[in-house]
CSV table of C-alpha atoms in Angstrom, one decimal:
chain,number,residue,atom,x,y,z
N,1,UNK,CA,-33.2,-13.9,-41.1
N,2,UNK,CA,-31.7,-11.7,-43.9
N,3,UNK,CA,-29.6,-13.5,-46.5
N,4,UNK,CA,-25.9,-13.5,-45.8
N,5,UNK,CA,-24.2,-10.8,-47.9
N,6,UNK,CA,-21.1,-11.8,-49.8
N,7,UNK,CA,-17.7,-11.0,-48.3
N,8,UNK,CA,-15.6,-8.2,-49.7
N,9,UNK,CA,-12.5,-10.3,-50.2
N,10,UNK,CA,-10.4,-7.2,-50.3
N,11,UNK,CA,-11.6,-6.1,-46.9
N,12,UNK,CA,-12.4,-8.6,-44.1
N,13,UNK,CA,-11.5,-6.6,-41.0
N,14,UNK,CA,-11.7,-3.0,-39.8
N,15,UNK,CA,-7.9,-3.0,-39.8
N,16,UNK,CA,-7.9,-3.7,-43.5
N,17,UNK,CA,-10.6,-1.0,-43.9
N,18,UNK,CA,-8.2,1.5,-42.3
N,19,UNK,CA,-5.5,0.6,-44.8
N,20,UNK,CA,-7.8,1.0,-47.8
N,21,UNK,CA,-8.9,4.4,-46.4
N,22,UNK,CA,-5.2,5.5,-46.2
N,23,UNK,CA,-5.0,5.1,-49.9
N,24,UNK,CA,-8.4,6.8,-50.6
N,25,UNK,CA,-7.9,9.9,-48.5
N,26,UNK,CA,-5.7,12.8,-49.3
N,27,UNK,CA,-3.1,13.7,-46.7
N,28,UNK,CA,-5.0,16.6,-45.1
N,29,UNK,CA,-8.1,14.5,-44.6
N,30,UNK,CA,-6.2,11.5,-43.4
N,31,UNK,CA,-4.3,13.6,-40.8
N,32,UNK,CA,-7.4,15.4,-39.7
N,33,UNK,CA,-9.4,12.3,-39.1
N,34,UNK,CA,-6.7,10.1,-37.6
N,35,UNK,CA,-4.7,12.5,-35.4
N,36,UNK,CA,-4.9,12.7,-31.6
N,37,UNK,CA,-3.8,15.5,-29.4
N,38,UNK,CA,-0.1,16.2,-28.8
N,39,UNK,CA,1.9,12.9,-28.9
N,40,UNK,CA,-1.3,10.9,-29.5
N,41,UNK,CA,-0.8,8.6,-26.4
N,42,UNK,CA,-4.4,8.8,-25.3
N,43,UNK,CA,-5.6,8.0,-28.9
N,44,UNK,CA,-3.4,4.9,-28.9
N,45,UNK,CA,-4.4,3.9,-25.4
N,46,UNK,CA,-8.1,4.0,-26.3
N,47,UNK,CA,-7.5,1.0,-28.5
N,48,UNK,CA,-4.8,-0.7,-26.4
N,49,UNK,CA,-7.0,-0.7,-23.3
N,50,UNK,CA,-9.0,-3.5,-24.8
N,51,UNK,CA,-6.0,-5.8,-25.0
N,52,UNK,CA,-5.8,-5.8,-21.1
N,53,UNK,CA,-8.9,-8.1,-21.0
N,54,UNK,CA,-9.5,-11.6,-22.2
N,55,UNK,CA,-12.9,-13.4,-22.6
N,56,UNK,CA,-13.9,-16.3,-20.5
N,57,UNK,CA,-16.1,-18.4,-22.8
N,58,UNK,CA,-18.8,-20.7,-21.4
N,59,UNK,CA,-19.7,-23.9,-23.3
N,60,UNK,CA,-22.5,-26.5,-23.7
N,61,UNK,CA,-25.2,-23.8,-23.9
N,62,UNK,CA,-27.8,-23.6,-26.6
N,63,UNK,CA,-26.8,-20.6,-28.6
N,64,UNK,CA,-28.9,-21.5,-31.7
N,65,UNK,CA,-30.8,-18.2,-31.4
N,66,UNK,CA,-28.8,-15.1,-30.6
N,67,UNK,CA,-30.5,-11.8,-29.9
N,68,UNK,CA,-28.2,-8.8,-30.3
N,69,UNK,CA,-30.9,-6.2,-29.7
N,70,UNK,CA,-31.0,-3.7,-26.8
N,71,UNK,CA,-33.2,-0.8,-25.7
N,72,UNK,CA,-32.5,2.7,-27.1
N,73,UNK,CA,-34.5,5.9,-26.9
N,74,UNK,CA,-37.7,4.1,-26.0
N,75,UNK,CA,-37.4,1.5,-28.8
N,76,UNK,CA,-35.2,-1.5,-29.7
N,77,UNK,CA,-31.9,-1.2,-31.5
N,78,UNK,CA,-30.8,-4.3,-33.5
N,79,UNK,CA,-27.3,-3.9,-32.1
N,80,UNK,CA,-25.8,-2.2,-29.0
N,81,UNK,CA,-23.8,-0.1,-31.4
N,82,UNK,CA,-24.3,3.3,-33.1
N,83,UNK,CA,-22.4,5.5,-35.5
N,84,UNK,CA,-20.7,8.3,-33.5
N,85,UNK,CA,-21.0,11.9,-34.7
N,86,UNK,CA,-17.9,12.9,-36.7
N,87,UNK,CA,-17.4,16.2,-38.5
N,88,UNK,CA,-17.2,17.1,-42.2
N,89,UNK,CA,-17.8,13.7,-43.7
N,90,UNK,CA,-17.7,15.0,-47.2
N,91,UNK,CA,-13.9,15.1,-46.8
N,92,UNK,CA,-14.1,11.3,-46.8
N,93,UNK,CA,-16.5,10.9,-49.7
N,94,UNK,CA,-18.6,13.4,-51.7
N,95,UNK,CA,-21.8,11.9,-50.5
N,96,UNK,CA,-20.7,12.5,-46.9
N,97,UNK,CA,-23.2,12.3,-44.1
N,98,UNK,CA,-26.1,11.4,-46.4
N,99,UNK,CA,-24.3,8.2,-47.4
N,100,UNK,CA,-23.7,7.4,-43.8
N,101,UNK,CA,-27.3,8.0,-43.0
N,102,UNK,CA,-28.5,5.7,-45.8
N,103,UNK,CA,-26.2,2.9,-44.6
N,104,UNK,CA,-27.4,3.3,-41.0
N,105,UNK,CA,-31.0,3.2,-42.2
N,106,UNK,CA,-30.5,-0.1,-44.0
N,107,UNK,CA,-28.8,-1.6,-41.0
N,108,UNK,CA,-31.2,-0.1,-38.5
N,109,UNK,CA,-28.3,1.5,-36.6
N,110,UNK,CA,-28.6,4.9,-34.9
N,111,UNK,CA,-26.6,7.7,-36.4
N,112,UNK,CA,-25.0,10.6,-34.6
N,113,UNK,CA,-24.7,13.8,-36.6
N,114,UNK,CA,-22.0,16.4,-35.8
N,115,UNK,CA,-23.0,20.1,-35.5
N,116,UNK,CA,-20.1,20.8,-37.9
N,117,UNK,CA,-21.4,18.4,-40.6
N,118,UNK,CA,-21.1,19.1,-44.3
N,119,UNK,CA,-24.7,18.1,-44.8
N,120,UNK,CA,-27.7,19.8,-43.2
N,121,UNK,CA,-29.5,18.1,-40.4
N,122,UNK,CA,-32.6,18.2,-42.5
N,123,UNK,CA,-31.0,16.4,-45.4
N,124,UNK,CA,-29.6,13.8,-43.0
N,125,UNK,CA,-33.1,13.3,-41.6
N,126,UNK,CA,-34.5,12.8,-45.1
N,127,UNK,CA,-31.8,10.2,-45.8
N,128,UNK,CA,-32.5,8.5,-42.5
N,129,UNK,CA,-36.2,8.0,-42.9
N,130,UNK,CA,-37.6,6.6,-39.7
N,131,UNK,CA,-34.2,5.4,-38.5
N,132,UNK,CA,-33.2,7.0,-35.2
N,133,UNK,CA,-30.6,9.8,-35.1
N,134,UNK,CA,-29.1,12.1,-32.6
N,135,UNK,CA,-27.5,15.6,-32.8
N,136,UNK,CA,-24.2,16.3,-31.3
N,137,UNK,CA,-24.2,19.8,-30.0
N,138,UNK,CA,-21.6,22.4,-29.0
N,139,UNK,CA,-23.4,24.9,-26.8
N,140,UNK,CA,-22.2,28.2,-28.0
N,141,UNK,CA,-21.8,31.2,-25.8
N,142,UNK,CA,-24.4,33.1,-27.9
N,143,UNK,CA,-27.2,30.7,-27.2
N,144,UNK,CA,-29.4,31.8,-30.0
N,145,UNK,CA,-27.2,29.9,-32.5
N,146,UNK,CA,-27.7,26.7,-30.5
N,147,UNK,CA,-31.4,27.4,-29.9
N,148,UNK,CA,-32.0,27.6,-33.6
N,149,UNK,CA,-30.1,24.3,-34.2
N,150,UNK,CA,-32.1,22.6,-31.4
N,151,UNK,CA,-35.4,23.8,-32.9
N,152,UNK,CA,-34.5,22.4,-36.3
N,153,UNK,CA,-33.5,19.1,-34.8
N,154,UNK,CA,-36.8,18.8,-32.9
N,155,UNK,CA,-38.7,19.7,-36.1
N,156,UNK,CA,-37.0,16.9,-38.0
N,157,UNK,CA,-37.4,14.1,-35.5
N,158,UNK,CA,-34.0,13.8,-33.8
N,159,UNK,CA,-34.2,11.6,-30.7
N,160,UNK,CA,-31.6,13.3,-28.5
N,161,UNK,CA,-29.0,16.0,-28.2
N,162,UNK,CA,-25.5,14.9,-27.2
N,163,UNK,CA,-23.9,17.9,-25.6
N,164,UNK,CA,-20.1,17.7,-26.0
N,165,UNK,CA,-18.7,18.7,-22.6
N,166,UNK,CA,-15.0,18.1,-23.0
N,167,UNK,CA,-14.1,21.1,-25.1
N,168,UNK,CA,-13.9,24.2,-22.8
N,169,UNK,CA,-10.7,24.7,-24.8
N,170,UNK,CA,-9.4,22.8,-27.8
N,171,UNK,CA,-6.7,20.2,-27.6
N,172,UNK,CA,-3.5,20.8,-29.5
N,173,UNK,CA,-3.5,18.9,-32.8
N,174,UNK,CA,-0.1,19.4,-34.4
N,175,UNK,CA,-0.8,18.0,-37.8
N,176,UNK,CA,-3.9,20.2,-38.1
N,177,UNK,CA,-1.7,23.2,-37.3
N,178,UNK,CA,1.1,22.1,-39.7
N,179,UNK,CA,-1.3,21.4,-42.5
N,180,UNK,CA,-3.1,24.7,-42.0
N,181,UNK,CA,-6.3,22.7,-42.3
N,182,UNK,CA,-9.2,24.2,-44.3
N,183,UNK,CA,-12.4,22.7,-45.7
N,184,UNK,CA,-11.8,22.6,-49.5
N,185,UNK,CA,-14.4,24.0,-52.0
N,186,UNK,CA,-17.2,23.3,-52.7
N,187,UNK,CA,-17.9,21.9,-49.2
N,188,UNK,CA,-19.3,24.0,-46.4
N,189,UNK,CA,-20.4,23.7,-42.8
N,190,UNK,CA,-23.9,23.2,-43.8
N,191,UNK,CA,-25.9,23.8,-40.6
N,192,UNK,CA,-24.6,27.3,-40.2
N,193,UNK,CA,-25.0,28.4,-43.9
N,194,UNK,CA,-27.6,31.1,-44.0
N,195,UNK,CA,-27.2,31.3,-47.8
N,196,UNK,CA,-24.9,30.0,-50.4
N,197,UNK,CA,-22.6,33.1,-50.1
N,198,UNK,CA,-22.4,33.0,-46.3
N,199,UNK,CA,-18.9,33.2,-45.0
N,200,UNK,CA,-20.1,31.1,-42.1
N,201,UNK,CA,-20.6,28.2,-44.4
N,202,UNK,CA,-17.0,28.3,-45.5
N,203,UNK,CA,-15.2,29.1,-42.3
N,204,UNK,CA,-14.0,26.0,-40.5
N,205,UNK,CA,-11.0,26.1,-38.3
N,206,UNK,CA,-9.6,29.5,-37.5
N,207,UNK,CA,-12.3,31.8,-38.9
N,208,UNK,CA,-10.0,33.2,-41.6
N,209,UNK,CA,-11.9,32.0,-44.7
N,210,UNK,CA,-11.2,33.8,-47.9
N,211,UNK,CA,-13.9,36.4,-48.9
N,212,UNK,CA,-16.3,35.5,-51.7
N,213,UNK,CA,-16.9,38.0,-54.5
N,214,UNK,CA,-20.3,38.6,-53.1
N,215,UNK,CA,-18.9,39.3,-49.7
N,216,UNK,CA,-16.4,41.8,-51.1
N,217,UNK,CA,-19.1,43.6,-53.1
N,218,UNK,CA,-21.3,43.9,-50.0
N,219,UNK,CA,-18.4,44.9,-47.8
N,220,UNK,CA,-18.8,41.8,-45.5
N,221,UNK,CA,-15.9,40.6,-43.4
N,222,UNK,CA,-15.4,36.8,-43.2
N,223,UNK,CA,-13.1,36.8,-40.1
N,224,UNK,CA,-14.3,35.3,-36.9
N,225,UNK,CA,-12.9,36.1,-33.5
N,226,UNK,CA,-12.7,33.9,-30.3
N,227,UNK,CA,-14.2,35.0,-27.0
N,228,UNK,CA,-11.9,36.9,-24.6
N,229,UNK,CA,-12.0,37.8,-20.9
N,230,UNK,CA,-10.3,41.1,-20.0
N,231,UNK,CA,-10.2,40.2,-16.3
N,232,UNK,CA,-13.5,41.9,-15.6
N,233,UNK,CA,-15.9,40.9,-18.4
N,234,UNK,CA,-16.2,38.1,-20.9
N,235,UNK,CA,-16.8,39.0,-24.6
N,236,UNK,CA,-18.3,36.1,-26.6
N,237,UNK,CA,-17.0,35.0,-30.0
N,238,UNK,CA,-17.8,37.2,-32.9
N,239,UNK,CA,-18.2,36.9,-36.6
N,240,UNK,CA,-19.2,33.8,-38.7
N,241,UNK,CA,-19.4,30.5,-36.8
N,242,UNK,CA,-16.1,28.6,-37.0
N,243,UNK,CA,-14.9,25.6,-35.1
N,244,UNK,CA,-11.9,27.1,-33.5
N,245,UNK,CA,-13.7,30.3,-32.4
N,246,UNK,CA,-17.2,29.1,-31.4
N,247,UNK,CA,-17.0,25.3,-30.5
N,248,UNK,CA,-14.8,25.7,-27.4
N,249,UNK,CA,-16.9,27.3,-24.6
N,250,UNK,CA,-15.0,27.9,-21.3
N,251,UNK,CA,-18.1,29.3,-19.7
N,252,UNK,CA,-20.1,26.0,-19.6
N,253,UNK,CA,-21.2,24.9,-16.2
N,254,UNK,CA,-23.6,22.3,-14.7
N,255,UNK,CA,-25.8,24.7,-12.8
N,256,UNK,CA,-26.8,27.0,-15.6
N,257,UNK,CA,-26.4,25.3,-18.9
N,258,UNK,CA,-27.8,21.8,-18.4
N,259,UNK,CA,-31.0,23.3,-17.0
N,260,UNK,CA,-31.3,25.6,-20.0
N,261,UNK,CA,-30.6,22.8,-22.4
N,262,UNK,CA,-33.3,20.5,-20.8
N,263,UNK,CA,-35.9,23.3,-21.1
N,264,UNK,CA,-35.0,23.8,-24.8
N,265,UNK,CA,-35.0,20.1,-25.7
N,266,UNK,CA,-37.8,18.6,-23.7
N,267,UNK,CA,-40.1,16.8,-24.2
N,268,UNK,CA,-39.3,16.0,-27.8
N,269,UNK,CA,-35.6,15.2,-27.4
N,270,UNK,CA,-33.5,13.6,-24.6
N,271,UNK,CA,-30.4,15.4,-23.2
N,272,UNK,CA,-27.2,13.5,-22.9
N,273,UNK,CA,-23.7,14.6,-22.0
N,274,UNK,CA,-20.8,13.3,-24.1
N,275,UNK,CA,-17.3,13.5,-22.6
N,276,UNK,CA,-17.7,12.2,-19.0
N,277,UNK,CA,-14.7,10.4,-17.7
N,278,UNK,CA,-15.0,10.4,-13.8
N,279,UNK,CA,-17.4,9.1,-11.2
N,280,UNK,CA,-17.8,12.6,-9.8
N,281,UNK,CA,-19.0,14.1,-13.0
N,282,UNK,CA,-21.3,11.0,-13.6
N,283,UNK,CA,-23.0,11.8,-10.3
N,284,UNK,CA,-23.4,15.4,-11.2
N,285,UNK,CA,-25.0,14.3,-14.5
N,286,UNK,CA,-27.5,12.2,-12.6
N,287,UNK,CA,-28.1,15.1,-10.2
N,288,UNK,CA,-28.8,17.5,-13.0
N,289,UNK,CA,-31.3,15.3,-14.7
N,290,UNK,CA,-29.6,14.3,-17.9
N,291,UNK,CA,-31.0,11.3,-19.7
N,292,UNK,CA,-27.7,9.5,-20.4
N,293,UNK,CA,-23.9,9.6,-20.4
N,294,UNK,CA,-21.3,8.9,-23.1
N,295,UNK,CA,-17.9,8.1,-21.6
N,296,UNK,CA,-15.6,9.8,-24.1
N,297,UNK,CA,-12.3,11.6,-24.5
N,298,UNK,CA,-13.2,13.1,-27.9
N,299,UNK,CA,-11.3,10.3,-29.7
N,300,UNK,CA,-8.1,11.2,-27.9
N,301,UNK,CA,-8.2,14.6,-29.5
N,302,UNK,CA,-8.5,16.8,-26.4
N,303,UNK,CA,-6.5,16.1,-23.2
N,304,UNK,CA,-3.5,13.9,-24.0
N,305,UNK,CA,-2.6,11.8,-21.0
N,306,UNK,CA,-6.3,11.3,-20.0
N,307,UNK,CA,-7.6,7.9,-19.2
N,308,UNK,CA,-8.6,5.6,-22.1
N,309,UNK,CA,-12.3,5.5,-22.2
N,310,UNK,CA,-12.4,1.8,-21.4
N,311,UNK,CA,-10.3,2.5,-18.3
N,312,UNK,CA,-12.7,5.3,-17.2
N,313,UNK,CA,-15.8,3.2,-17.8
N,314,UNK,CA,-16.0,1.1,-14.6
N,315,UNK,CA,-15.8,4.2,-12.3
N,316,UNK,CA,-18.6,5.9,-14.2
N,317,UNK,CA,-20.8,2.7,-14.2
N,318,UNK,CA,-20.2,2.3,-10.4
N,319,UNK,CA,-21.2,5.9,-9.8
N,320,UNK,CA,-24.4,5.8,-11.9
N,321,UNK,CA,-25.7,2.6,-10.4
N,322,UNK,CA,-28.0,2.0,-13.3
N,323,UNK,CA,-30.0,5.3,-12.8
N,324,UNK,CA,-29.3,6.4,-16.4
N,325,UNK,CA,-27.7,4.6,-19.4
N,326,UNK,CA,-23.9,4.7,-19.8
N,327,UNK,CA,-22.5,4.6,-23.4
N,328,UNK,CA,-18.9,4.6,-24.5
N,329,UNK,CA,-16.9,5.5,-27.6
N,330,UNK,CA,-13.2,5.5,-28.5
N,331,UNK,CA,-10.9,2.8,-29.8
N,332,UNK,CA,-13.3,0.0,-30.8
N,333,UNK,CA,-12.0,-1.8,-33.8
N,334,UNK,CA,-13.5,-5.3,-33.5
N,335,UNK,CA,-16.7,-6.9,-32.4
N,336,UNK,CA,-15.0,-8.6,-29.4
N,337,UNK,CA,-14.2,-5.1,-28.1
N,338,UNK,CA,-18.0,-4.3,-28.2
N,339,UNK,CA,-18.5,-7.4,-26.0
N,340,UNK,CA,-15.7,-6.3,-23.6
N,341,UNK,CA,-17.2,-2.8,-23.3
N,342,UNK,CA,-20.6,-4.2,-22.5
N,343,UNK,CA,-19.1,-6.7,-20.0
N,344,UNK,CA,-17.5,-3.8,-18.1
N,345,UNK,CA,-20.9,-2.1,-17.8
N,346,UNK,CA,-21.5,-0.1,-20.9
N,347,UNK,CA,-25.1,-0.2,-22.2
N,348,UNK,CA,-24.1,0.7,-25.8
N,349,UNK,CA,-21.0,1.7,-27.9
N,350,UNK,CA,-20.4,4.3,-30.6
N,351,UNK,CA,-18.1,3.8,-33.5
N,352,UNK,CA,-16.2,6.8,-35.0
N,353,UNK,CA,-13.2,6.5,-37.2
N,354,UNK,CA,-13.9,3.0,-38.6
N,355,UNK,CA,-17.1,4.5,-40.2
N,356,UNK,CA,-15.1,7.3,-41.8
N,357,UNK,CA,-12.7,4.7,-43.2
N,358,UNK,CA,-15.6,2.8,-44.7
N,359,UNK,CA,-17.1,6.0,-46.1
N,360,UNK,CA,-13.8,6.8,-47.7
N,361,UNK,CA,-13.4,3.3,-49.1
N,362,UNK,CA,-16.7,2.9,-50.9
N,363,UNK,CA,-19.2,5.5,-49.7
N,364,UNK,CA,-22.5,4.2,-48.5
N,365,UNK,CA,-21.4,0.6,-49.4
N,366,UNK,CA,-18.2,1.1,-47.3
N,367,UNK,CA,-20.1,2.3,-44.2
N,368,UNK,CA,-22.5,-0.7,-44.6
N,369,UNK,CA,-19.4,-3.0,-44.8
N,370,UNK,CA,-18.0,-1.5,-41.6
N,371,UNK,CA,-21.2,-2.0,-39.7
N,372,UNK,CA,-21.6,-5.5,-41.1
N,373,UNK,CA,-18.1,-6.5,-40.1
N,374,UNK,CA,-18.6,-5.3,-36.5
N,375,UNK,CA,-22.1,-6.9,-36.3
N,376,UNK,CA,-20.9,-10.2,-37.5
N,377,UNK,CA,-17.8,-10.2,-35.2
N,378,UNK,CA,-20.0,-9.2,-32.2
N,379,UNK,CA,-22.6,-11.9,-32.9
N,380,UNK,CA,-19.9,-14.5,-33.3
N,381,UNK,CA,-18.3,-13.4,-30.0
N,382,UNK,CA,-21.6,-13.6,-28.2
N,383,UNK,CA,-22.2,-17.1,-29.4
N,384,UNK,CA,-18.7,-18.4,-28.8
N,385,UNK,CA,-18.7,-16.8,-25.3
N,386,UNK,CA,-21.9,-18.7,-24.5
N,387,UNK,CA,-24.3,-15.7,-24.4
N,388,UNK,CA,-27.6,-15.3,-26.4
N,389,UNK,CA,-28.9,-12.0,-25.1
N,390,UNK,CA,-27.1,-8.7,-24.5
N,391,UNK,CA,-28.1,-8.4,-20.8
N,392,UNK,CA,-26.3,-11.7,-20.1
N,393,UNK,CA,-22.9,-10.1,-21.0
N,394,UNK,CA,-21.2,-9.2,-17.7
N,395,UNK,CA,-17.8,-9.0,-16.1
N,396,UNK,CA,-18.1,-12.7,-15.3
N,397,UNK,CA,-17.0,-13.2,-18.9
N,398,UNK,CA,-13.8,-11.3,-18.6
N,399,UNK,CA,-10.4,-11.5,-16.9
N,400,UNK,CA,-7.8,-8.9,-16.7
N,401,UNK,CA,-4.2,-9.5,-17.7
N,402,UNK,CA,-1.5,-7.3,-16.1
N,403,UNK,CA,1.9,-6.3,-17.5
N,404,UNK,CA,3.5,-9.4,-16.0
N,405,UNK,CA,1.0,-11.7,-17.8
N,406,UNK,CA,-0.9,-12.6,-14.6
N,407,UNK,CA,-4.6,-13.1,-15.0
N,408,UNK,CA,-7.2,-12.0,-12.4
N,409,UNK,CA,-11.0,-12.3,-12.3
N,410,UNK,CA,-13.0,-9.1,-12.1
């Protein structure tokens, strides 16, 4: 067993990590990372949903050897936990996604990389070494952009593509609008930068990046335009790739796009769908041959008023009936909450904002701290609940508490 690392006495919980990050981030970054859609009620409920459940610990069991590992992408993960794909991590720390990748490699924890990262997928692969990683994908209307990204991911050993399916339109994020969010220099959206002068590398949100001197000399326009439908024909987005113009794709559908994606990714990479929240869509995912599901509501940043992911989880698990893995993200802030998600049927969880807080706090060291806190809390919870292997964690270990305080078995 690895030697116990010393505590950071200034930061003993993810809640404290969040407070440190508030001091480290500038206002634009803090608002961008932490905001939910509209009033933020779904963002809040993602976390509050875990407080509806209490753990039923079993005692007088030999818990002297606890195994926290689980299957993942044909191998074993040391924890049922990965780092969720989050965009533009250089906003949190100059080392950005590379620092996150190095921390994940040291912990053996899988990393998800956003398409809209500030570090190329090749550089993240180099920083990851042999540690597993997945690519989050927005399937653009002009598929050649996505095809190129998929080919690069296959060439550099990514295990899976996680197709984001909950962004046919973008949710309303009021602070992002008020702050007129732009990616500050010298950072760029690295995976779409054809060269150092490319407007695509600097265009982030609304496609209205300022022209570089080189662009002006060459007469290039750095304005992107969203796709439009005139009632008869759809015109796809135009200009350099930007999040607001190219990431939302209202044309996505099960019948056409999942089949295309599987043909592009297989056999090197698995195809998962991220953003499932109902049993009906879970059944469609199984029917169309995806390799796994992530129950997600985009961190509460899309449809405000949607179910918290933990509340949506049981319906999805019941629909899938074990045919494919079911993962979950959103709202997890403590190791006991990982336990609760697994008890409700998730096979694995993904951690988003807490990793960004750790990255902002101390770069790679801060990400490692975040992962260590959650690992230690989860391991302690397993032992105190009377479990020694992840498959033992089931709904038998939970009760639900209603608003009146009444407790019911699941």
